[in-house]
Short mmCIF file of C-alpha atoms and ligand atoms in Angstrom, two decimals:
data_model
loop_
_atom_site.label_atom_id
_atom_site.label_comp_id
_atom_site.label_asym_id
_atom_site.label_seq_id
_atom_site.Cartn_x
_atom_site.Cartn_y
_atom_site.Cartn_z
CA MET A 1 -23.70 -12.48 10.00
CA ALA A 2 -21.32 -9.65 9.28
CA TYR A 3 -18.62 -9.23 11.90
CA GLY A 4 -17.13 -5.89 12.87
CA PHE A 5 -13.63 -4.72 12.00
CA ASP A 6 -12.15 -5.55 15.42
CA THR A 7 -13.40 -9.13 15.17
CA LEU A 8 -12.26 -9.58 11.58
CA GLN A 9 -8.76 -8.20 12.17
CA ILE A 10 -8.23 -11.04 14.66
CA HIS A 11 -10.20 -13.89 13.10
CA ALA A 12 -10.55 -13.43 9.33
CA GLY A 13 -8.77 -16.20 7.43
CA ALA A 14 -7.68 -18.07 10.56
CA ARG A 15 -9.03 -21.29 12.02
CA PRO A 16 -7.58 -23.69 14.57
CA ASP A 17 -4.81 -25.70 12.90
CA PRO A 18 -6.45 -28.86 11.50
CA ALA A 19 -3.48 -31.06 12.49
CA THR A 20 -2.84 -29.87 16.06
CA GLY A 21 -5.62 -27.50 17.09
CA ALA A 22 -3.05 -24.74 17.52
CA ARG A 23 -5.04 -21.55 18.11
CA GLN A 24 -2.48 -19.13 16.72
CA THR A 25 -1.73 -19.60 13.01
CA PRO A 26 1.37 -21.81 12.79
CA ILE A 27 4.38 -20.74 10.73
CA TYR A 28 4.32 -23.39 7.99
CA GLN A 29 8.06 -23.35 7.45
CA THR A 30 8.04 -25.67 4.47
CA THR A 31 8.98 -25.39 0.83
CA ALA A 32 6.83 -28.20 -0.56
CA TYR A 33 3.70 -30.27 0.17
CA VAL A 34 3.25 -34.01 -0.34
CA PHE A 35 0.71 -34.86 -3.07
CA ARG A 36 -1.98 -37.37 -2.11
CA ASP A 37 -1.34 -39.23 -5.38
CA ALA A 38 -0.44 -38.59 -9.02
CA ASP A 39 -3.99 -37.48 -9.93
CA HIS A 40 -3.99 -34.94 -7.10
CA ALA A 41 -0.66 -33.55 -8.33
CA ALA A 42 -1.96 -33.27 -11.90
CA ALA A 43 -5.16 -31.53 -10.79
CA LEU A 44 -3.16 -28.98 -8.79
CA PHE A 45 -0.81 -28.25 -11.67
CA ASN A 46 -3.79 -27.83 -14.05
CA LEU A 47 -5.44 -25.33 -11.65
CA GLN A 48 -8.42 -27.73 -11.48
CA GLU A 49 -8.03 -28.05 -7.73
CA VAL A 50 -6.83 -25.44 -5.26
CA GLY A 51 -4.12 -26.65 -2.90
CA TYR A 52 -0.48 -26.41 -2.00
CA ILE A 53 2.34 -27.33 -4.36
CA TYR A 54 5.37 -25.20 -3.57
CA SER A 55 5.82 -22.14 -1.33
CA ARG A 56 6.86 -19.82 -4.14
CA LEU A 57 3.16 -20.04 -5.12
CA THR A 58 1.18 -20.66 -1.95
CA ASN A 59 1.84 -21.32 1.73
CA PRO A 60 -0.78 -21.86 4.47
CA THR A 61 0.57 -19.09 6.75
CA VAL A 62 0.70 -16.59 3.90
CA ALA A 63 -2.77 -17.71 2.77
CA VAL A 64 -4.26 -16.73 6.15
CA LEU A 65 -2.78 -13.26 5.82
CA GLN A 66 -4.08 -12.97 2.25
CA GLU A 67 -7.60 -13.85 3.32
CA ARG A 68 -7.41 -11.53 6.34
CA ILE A 69 -6.31 -8.46 4.39
CA ALA A 70 -8.77 -9.21 1.56
CA THR A 71 -11.55 -9.34 4.16
CA LEU A 72 -10.51 -6.11 5.89
CA GLU A 73 -10.37 -4.33 2.51
CA GLY A 74 -13.68 -5.79 1.32
CA GLY A 75 -11.99 -7.59 -1.58
CA GLN A 76 -12.52 -11.01 -3.15
CA GLY A 77 -8.93 -12.20 -2.98
CA ALA A 78 -5.40 -11.07 -2.30
CA VAL A 79 -1.84 -12.06 -3.07
CA CYS A 80 1.03 -11.28 -0.74
CA CYS A 81 4.42 -10.24 -2.09
CA SER A 82 7.92 -9.79 -0.71
CA SER A 83 7.60 -5.99 -0.38
CA GLY A 84 5.31 -3.10 -1.19
CA HIS A 85 7.27 -2.37 -4.34
CA ALA A 86 6.91 -5.99 -5.43
CA ALA A 87 3.15 -5.66 -4.88
CA GLN A 88 3.04 -2.64 -7.16
CA ILE A 89 4.79 -4.53 -9.97
CA MET A 90 2.45 -7.46 -9.31
CA ALA A 91 -0.61 -5.21 -9.60
CA LEU A 92 0.59 -3.84 -12.94
CA PHE A 93 1.97 -7.11 -14.33
CA ALA A 94 -1.37 -8.57 -15.45
CA LEU A 95 -2.55 -5.26 -16.92
CA MET A 96 0.46 -3.83 -18.73
CA GLY A 97 2.61 -4.78 -21.70
CA PRO A 98 5.26 -3.15 -23.85
CA GLY A 99 4.04 0.21 -25.18
CA ARG A 100 1.31 0.47 -22.52
CA ASN A 101 1.09 3.24 -19.93
CA LEU A 102 -0.47 4.02 -16.59
CA VAL A 103 -1.67 7.41 -15.44
CA ALA A 104 -0.54 8.05 -11.85
CA SER A 105 -0.78 10.83 -9.31
CA ASN A 106 2.31 12.99 -8.93
CA ARG A 107 1.85 12.77 -5.14
CA LEU A 108 3.42 9.40 -4.39
CA TYR A 109 5.93 7.72 -2.13
CA GLY A 110 9.38 8.74 -3.45
CA GLY A 111 10.40 5.15 -4.17
CA THR A 112 7.27 4.69 -6.26
CA VAL A 113 8.08 7.79 -8.31
CA THR A 114 11.50 6.28 -9.02
CA GLN A 115 10.05 2.84 -9.82
CA PHE A 116 7.49 4.40 -12.15
CA THR A 117 9.64 6.98 -13.91
CA HIS A 118 12.80 4.90 -14.37
CA THR A 119 12.63 1.17 -13.70
CA ILE A 120 9.37 0.19 -15.37
CA LYS A 121 10.67 1.66 -18.64
CA ARG A 122 12.83 -1.47 -18.86
CA PHE A 123 9.59 -3.42 -19.35
CA GLY A 124 8.46 -0.98 -22.04
CA TRP A 125 5.89 0.50 -19.62
CA GLU A 126 5.40 4.22 -19.10
CA ALA A 127 3.95 6.15 -16.16
CA ARG A 128 2.39 9.55 -16.72
CA LEU A 129 2.43 11.49 -13.46
CA VAL A 130 -0.19 14.22 -13.23
CA ASP A 131 -1.90 16.33 -10.57
CA PHE A 132 -4.85 14.23 -9.38
CA ASP A 133 -6.75 17.35 -8.31
CA ASP A 134 -6.87 18.31 -12.01
CA GLU A 135 -9.47 16.00 -13.57
CA ALA A 136 -8.94 17.45 -17.04
CA ALA A 137 -5.22 16.68 -16.81
CA ILE A 138 -5.95 13.06 -15.86
CA GLU A 139 -8.37 12.66 -18.76
CA ALA A 140 -5.92 14.28 -21.16
CA ALA A 141 -3.19 11.83 -20.10
CA ILE A 142 -5.35 8.76 -20.81
CA ASP A 143 -5.05 7.29 -24.31
CA ASP A 144 -5.66 3.98 -26.12
CA ASN A 145 -2.54 2.50 -24.54
CA THR A 146 -3.49 3.34 -20.95
CA ARG A 147 -4.11 0.25 -18.83
CA ALA A 148 -4.39 1.57 -15.26
CA ILE A 149 -4.91 4.62 -13.05
CA PHE A 150 -2.76 4.70 -9.88
CA CYS A 151 -2.81 6.83 -6.74
CA GLU A 152 -2.35 6.69 -2.95
CA SER A 153 -5.36 7.19 -0.65
CA ILE A 154 -3.44 9.30 1.90
CA ALA A 155 -0.42 10.31 -0.13
CA ASN A 156 3.08 9.91 1.19
CA PRO A 157 4.70 12.16 2.39
CA GLY A 158 2.38 15.15 2.51
CA GLY A 159 -0.86 14.06 4.17
CA TYR A 160 -2.72 14.77 0.94
CA ILE A 161 -6.08 12.96 0.65
CA THR A 162 -6.98 11.77 -2.85
CA ASP A 163 -10.59 12.27 -3.93
CA LEU A 164 -11.03 8.56 -4.67
CA ASP A 165 -14.68 8.99 -5.73
CA ALA A 166 -13.73 11.47 -8.43
CA ILE A 167 -10.76 9.41 -9.65
CA ALA A 168 -12.84 6.20 -9.71
CA ALA A 169 -15.46 7.96 -11.85
CA ILE A 170 -12.78 8.92 -14.38
CA ALA A 171 -11.41 5.36 -14.41
CA GLU A 172 -14.88 3.95 -14.92
CA ARG A 173 -15.66 6.28 -17.82
CA ALA A 174 -12.38 5.23 -19.45
CA GLY A 175 -12.99 1.50 -18.80
CA LEU A 176 -9.77 1.27 -16.79
CA PRO A 177 -8.93 -0.32 -13.44
CA LEU A 178 -8.10 2.01 -10.54
CA ILE A 179 -5.21 0.87 -8.34
CA VAL A 180 -4.99 2.53 -4.91
CA ASP A 181 -1.97 2.29 -2.62
CA ASN A 182 -3.64 2.25 0.81
CA THR A 183 -0.43 1.85 2.85
CA THR A 184 -0.59 5.05 4.86
CA ALA A 185 -4.33 4.84 5.58
CA THR A 186 -4.74 1.08 6.20
CA PRO A 187 -8.15 -0.57 5.77
CA TYR A 188 -9.13 0.75 9.20
CA LEU A 189 -9.06 4.38 8.05
CA CYS A 190 -9.96 3.97 4.38
CA ASN A 191 -11.59 1.32 2.18
CA PRO A 192 -10.66 2.25 -1.40
CA ILE A 193 -12.86 -0.52 -2.83
CA ARG A 194 -15.94 1.21 -1.38
CA HIS A 195 -14.89 4.29 -3.34
CA GLY A 196 -14.53 2.35 -6.61
CA ALA A 197 -10.96 0.98 -6.56
CA THR A 198 -10.32 -2.17 -8.60
CA LEU A 199 -7.10 -3.20 -6.87
CA VAL A 200 -5.64 -2.09 -3.53
CA VAL A 201 -1.93 -2.38 -2.84
CA HIS A 202 -0.11 -2.12 0.48
CA SER A 203 3.37 -2.05 1.79
CA THR A 204 2.59 -4.37 4.74
CA THR A 205 6.02 -3.29 6.00
CA LYS A 206 4.28 -0.26 7.48
CA TYR A 207 1.13 -0.11 9.65
CA LEU A 208 -0.24 -3.59 8.89
CA THR A 209 2.80 -5.15 10.57
CA GLY A 210 3.15 -2.04 12.66
CA ASN A 211 6.46 -2.40 14.43
CA GLY A 212 9.19 -2.17 11.85
CA THR A 213 10.16 -5.84 11.72
CA VAL A 214 9.57 -7.26 8.21
CA THR A 215 9.07 -6.09 4.64
CA GLY A 216 6.05 -7.25 2.72
CA GLY A 217 3.33 -6.22 0.34
CA VAL A 218 -0.10 -7.27 -0.83
CA VAL A 219 -2.42 -6.74 -3.77
CA VAL A 220 -6.14 -7.00 -2.96
CA ASP A 221 -8.60 -7.59 -5.80
CA SER A 222 -12.09 -6.12 -5.51
CA GLY A 223 -13.29 -8.76 -7.97
CA THR A 224 -15.56 -6.17 -9.60
CA PHE A 225 -13.70 -5.27 -12.80
CA ASP A 226 -14.90 -6.79 -16.08
CA TRP A 227 -11.58 -7.83 -17.66
CA SER A 228 -13.42 -9.20 -20.70
CA ALA A 229 -15.33 -6.00 -21.52
CA SER A 230 -12.57 -4.96 -23.93
CA ASP A 231 -9.54 -6.62 -25.49
CA LYS A 232 -7.22 -4.47 -23.37
CA PHE A 233 -6.40 -7.10 -20.74
CA PRO A 234 -5.44 -10.26 -22.65
CA SER A 235 -3.50 -11.74 -19.69
CA LEU A 236 -6.85 -12.09 -17.92
CA SER A 237 -9.32 -12.46 -20.78
CA ALA A 238 -7.46 -14.32 -23.58
CA PRO A 239 -6.30 -17.97 -23.58
CA GLU A 240 -3.16 -18.56 -21.48
CA PRO A 241 -0.76 -20.84 -23.39
CA ALA A 242 1.04 -22.04 -20.23
CA TYR A 243 -2.27 -23.46 -18.88
CA HIS A 244 -3.63 -25.20 -22.02
CA GLY A 245 -5.49 -22.13 -23.25
CA LEU A 246 -7.33 -21.46 -19.97
CA ARG A 247 -8.91 -17.98 -19.77
CA PHE A 248 -8.50 -16.62 -16.24
CA HIS A 249 -11.52 -14.32 -16.26
CA GLU A 250 -13.87 -16.87 -17.81
CA THR A 251 -12.68 -19.64 -15.46
CA PHE A 252 -12.20 -17.81 -12.15
CA GLY A 253 -14.63 -14.86 -12.49
CA PRO A 254 -14.10 -12.38 -9.66
CA LEU A 255 -10.93 -14.26 -8.61
CA ALA A 256 -9.32 -13.93 -12.07
CA PHE A 257 -6.73 -11.38 -11.02
CA THR A 258 -5.85 -13.25 -7.81
CA PHE A 259 -5.41 -16.59 -9.58
CA HIS A 260 -3.33 -14.99 -12.33
CA ALA A 261 -1.15 -13.23 -9.77
CA ILE A 262 -0.38 -16.55 -8.08
CA ALA A 263 -0.33 -18.94 -11.04
CA VAL A 264 1.64 -16.69 -13.39
CA GLY A 265 2.93 -13.75 -11.32
CA LEU A 266 4.43 -15.57 -8.34
CA ARG A 267 5.29 -18.60 -10.46
CA ASP A 268 7.44 -16.62 -12.88
CA LEU A 269 8.43 -13.42 -11.05
CA GLY A 270 8.98 -15.15 -7.69
CA MET A 271 8.32 -12.08 -5.53
CA THR A 272 6.89 -14.27 -2.78
CA MET A 273 6.23 -13.36 0.86
CA ASN A 274 7.87 -15.84 3.24
CA PRO A 275 5.86 -17.45 6.07
CA GLN A 276 7.93 -15.76 8.82
CA ALA A 277 7.05 -12.35 7.44
CA ALA A 278 3.40 -13.38 7.14
CA HIS A 279 3.47 -14.45 10.82
CA TYR A 280 4.71 -11.05 12.01
CA THR A 281 2.20 -9.26 9.84
CA LEU A 282 -0.64 -11.47 11.09
CA LEU A 283 0.31 -10.48 14.66
CA GLY A 284 0.25 -6.84 13.57
CA THR A 285 -3.19 -7.02 11.98
CA GLU A 286 -4.70 -8.29 15.26
CA THR A 287 -4.22 -4.86 16.86
CA LEU A 288 -4.56 -2.65 13.78
CA SER A 289 -7.64 -0.69 14.87
CA LEU A 290 -6.25 -0.04 18.36
CA ARG A 291 -2.98 1.19 16.97
CA MET A 292 -4.54 3.36 14.28
CA GLU A 293 -6.85 5.04 16.82
CA LYS A 294 -3.84 5.96 18.94
CA HIS A 295 -1.67 6.92 15.93
CA VAL A 296 -4.43 9.32 14.82
CA ALA A 297 -5.03 10.72 18.33
CA ASN A 298 -1.30 11.35 18.80
CA ALA A 299 -1.01 12.89 15.31
CA ALA A 300 -3.87 15.27 16.15
CA LYS A 301 -2.12 16.48 19.33
CA VAL A 302 1.31 16.81 17.74
CA ALA A 303 0.03 18.49 14.55
CA ALA A 304 -2.03 21.04 16.52
CA TRP A 305 0.97 21.87 18.72
CA LEU A 306 3.29 22.25 15.72
CA GLU A 307 0.81 24.40 13.82
CA ALA A 308 0.68 26.85 16.74
CA ASP A 309 4.48 27.10 16.96
CA GLU A 310 6.11 30.18 15.43
CA ARG A 311 9.16 28.24 14.16
CA ILE A 312 6.88 26.25 11.84
CA GLU A 313 5.74 27.49 8.43
CA GLU A 314 3.22 24.76 7.61
CA VAL A 315 1.81 21.46 8.90
CA THR A 316 0.08 19.24 6.33
CA TRP A 317 -1.91 16.86 8.55
CA ALA A 318 -5.28 16.71 6.78
CA GLY A 319 -7.14 16.45 10.07
CA LEU A 320 -6.36 20.10 10.85
CA GLU A 321 -9.17 22.61 10.20
CA SER A 322 -6.69 24.60 8.12
CA SER A 323 -6.06 21.72 5.69
CA PRO A 324 -7.48 22.14 2.18
CA TYR A 325 -8.31 18.42 2.37
CA HIS A 326 -10.31 18.64 5.59
CA GLU A 327 -13.61 17.94 3.76
CA ARG A 328 -12.16 14.86 2.08
CA VAL A 329 -11.16 13.34 5.43
CA ALA A 330 -14.81 12.99 6.45
CA ARG A 331 -15.67 11.35 3.13
CA ILE A 332 -12.57 9.26 2.29
CA CYS A 333 -11.08 8.36 5.68
CA PRO A 334 -13.76 9.14 8.28
CA ARG A 335 -11.87 7.49 11.17
CA GLY A 336 -8.99 9.90 10.80
CA ALA A 337 -6.40 11.41 8.50
CA GLY A 338 -3.65 8.97 9.49
CA ALA A 339 -0.44 9.80 11.30
CA LEU A 340 1.88 10.74 8.47
CA PHE A 341 2.37 14.37 7.56
CA THR A 342 5.04 16.93 6.89
CA VAL A 343 6.15 20.11 8.62
CA ALA A 344 7.87 22.94 6.81
CA LEU A 345 10.48 24.66 8.97
CA LYS A 346 11.01 28.39 8.61
CA GLY A 347 14.74 27.73 8.99
CA GLY A 348 15.04 25.90 5.65
CA TYR A 349 17.16 22.92 4.54
CA GLU A 350 19.98 23.32 7.08
CA ALA A 351 17.57 23.75 10.01
CA CYS A 352 15.83 20.53 8.94
CA LEU A 353 19.10 18.61 9.17
CA ARG A 354 19.86 20.06 12.65
CA PHE A 355 16.27 19.30 13.73
CA VAL A 356 16.29 15.62 12.77
CA GLU A 357 19.70 15.17 14.39
CA ALA A 358 18.60 16.80 17.66
CA LEU A 359 15.48 14.65 18.16
CA GLU A 360 15.80 11.95 20.82
CA ILE A 361 12.53 9.97 20.85
CA PHE A 362 11.95 10.33 17.11
CA SER A 363 14.31 8.16 15.07
CA HIS A 364 15.73 9.41 11.78
CA VAL A 365 14.91 6.48 9.50
CA ALA A 366 13.50 5.68 6.06
CA ASN A 367 10.36 4.01 7.31
CA LEU A 368 6.87 4.86 8.53
CA GLY A 369 4.03 3.15 10.32
CA ASP A 370 6.10 1.95 13.28
CA THR A 371 5.04 1.96 16.96
CA ARG A 372 8.01 4.35 17.30
CA SER A 373 7.81 7.94 16.09
CA LEU A 374 9.98 8.48 13.04
CA VAL A 375 11.19 11.43 11.03
CA ILE A 376 12.96 11.83 7.75
CA HIS A 377 14.09 14.76 5.67
CA PRO A 378 12.83 13.71 2.21
CA ALA A 379 14.84 16.20 0.13
CA SER A 380 18.14 14.73 1.37
CA THR A 381 16.98 11.08 1.47
CA THR A 382 13.85 9.40 0.00
CA HIS A 383 13.17 12.15 -2.53
CA ARG A 384 16.78 13.12 -3.34
CA GLN A 385 16.63 11.37 -6.76
CA LEU A 386 13.83 13.75 -7.80
CA THR A 387 14.28 17.11 -9.45
CA PRO A 388 13.47 20.16 -7.25
CA GLU A 389 10.20 20.61 -9.19
CA GLN A 390 9.28 16.96 -8.58
CA GLN A 391 10.19 17.39 -4.90
CA VAL A 392 7.84 20.34 -4.52
CA ALA A 393 5.08 18.57 -6.49
CA ALA A 394 5.48 15.53 -4.23
CA GLY A 395 5.21 17.66 -1.08
CA ALA A 396 8.90 17.17 -0.26
CA ALA A 397 10.36 20.67 -0.64
CA PRO A 398 13.86 21.26 0.83
CA ASN A 399 12.49 22.74 4.12
CA VAL A 400 10.06 19.86 4.71
CA VAL A 401 10.43 17.10 7.31
CA ARG A 402 8.15 14.06 7.22
CA MET A 403 6.84 12.71 10.52
CA SER A 404 5.33 9.32 11.24
CA ILE A 405 3.73 9.71 14.65
CA GLY A 406 4.05 6.62 16.83
CA LEU A 407 2.32 5.31 19.92
CA GLU A 408 4.39 7.00 22.65
CA ASP A 409 2.98 9.58 25.10
CA ALA A 410 2.01 12.62 23.05
CA GLY A 411 3.40 14.94 25.75
CA ASP A 412 6.83 13.32 25.47
CA LEU A 413 6.77 13.65 21.69
CA ILE A 414 5.88 17.34 21.92
CA ALA A 415 8.65 17.99 24.46
CA ASP A 416 11.14 16.25 22.15
CA LEU A 417 10.01 18.37 19.18
CA ASP A 418 10.18 21.57 21.22
CA ARG A 419 13.76 20.87 22.27
CA ALA A 420 14.86 19.87 18.76
CA LEU A 421 13.28 22.95 17.21
CA ALA A 422 15.22 25.09 19.67
CA ALA A 423 18.41 23.23 18.69
CA ALA A 424 17.61 23.70 14.99
CA ALA A 425 17.17 27.46 15.45
CA GLY A 426 20.33 27.86 17.51
C1 PLP B 501 6.97 2.00 1.87
C2 PLP B 501 5.97 2.27 0.82
C3 PLP B 501 5.99 1.59 -0.39
C4 PLP B 501 7.04 0.55 -0.73
O1 PLP B 501 6.93 -0.53 0.14
P1 PLP B 501 8.19 -1.47 0.53
O2 PLP B 501 7.59 -2.48 1.45
O3 PLP B 501 9.21 -0.59 1.18
O4 PLP B 501 8.68 -2.05 -0.76
C5 PLP B 501 5.01 1.88 -1.32
N1 PLP B 501 4.08 2.81 -1.07
C6 PLP B 501 4.04 3.50 0.08
C7 PLP B 501 2.96 4.50 0.29
C8 PLP B 501 4.97 3.25 1.07
O5 PLP B 501 4.94 3.94 2.21
#
């Protein structure tokens, strides 16, 4: 029988510990695992048997988290990584190669813009950032060397909702995998795979862990993409020399990407999640739906209050009637538009700095998805590496402050904002 989300967020992937009966998933704080015998070791190294060799590849605590997030996202498999940024490289690693490109939305987390426009060039990869509301521009950017389409479901920092159905249709016509960063929505608010995503990536640092304790990331594989339909994805469809000519797609079918990510990606790139981090994130997933309901309810109250305030120029929370993305909320993230949005202050750049400094409950930090309410001024921090045009395109203009609404009393948050706005004006 199919369990509901609240049941799965607590139970998926977990079972009482076979050695002790421990009900909570133990932290398997071990580097290596004793082989039963030499044949067992050989079978594991040949990928003929699934088991534990070394914790750079697999670890029982991390494996529970992988299965849990894959289940919540409706995927076939998942691989956890040391951070969200590591997960993004992991998602691209099997698809890309020198001279290849990806077509990505220009509305992305600032760190992702930097990773895509500067760092991946060192691998000979190129990212083409375009407006994902302009379907013709996306199609024009795709060429024979394109290997992936990339966007965020609820885009950081602006509260922009991507029309995943439309983007997935473009990806399908082009025979390309769609990668969706679902960090700010979480699987409770949005299931990109239902809208046609091939891979879903998360910074588990954010809502999945939920309390600002550990960094982590994950790539979830839908298992639905036919990697052998063209010769574009040789890492998954062609013989792999390091495994005696094994073809991942032919051998592992819908788990091809997941097996490749572990057997080649983690093996050689080493961007592994540690079991302590997996433990904290497992605890976080148990209450995900409860937290997201309250995050969204608080965001609705705070955004409505801000929108009505004369010191504010604009509030981008997509749940507001005034949002141009209001229609997409019902279709893409029906349980709510998340709790991350921006406010534009009439006072401009300097008022934003005074505002973030005057807040008492809200912390001024480079993070989101915490129980605590957080603010940041992107133009002077996360988005300061971008050009002014890129800042505006990314929803991070100089008079914009990003808010991540936490789980405190909404009335207290509003009082804090009211006081800080007064301080910013004075
Ligand atoms: C934080 C974040 C990332 C990067 O994740 P890290 O865990 O910080 O490496 C990527 N995408 C989005 C949307 C994020 O919010």
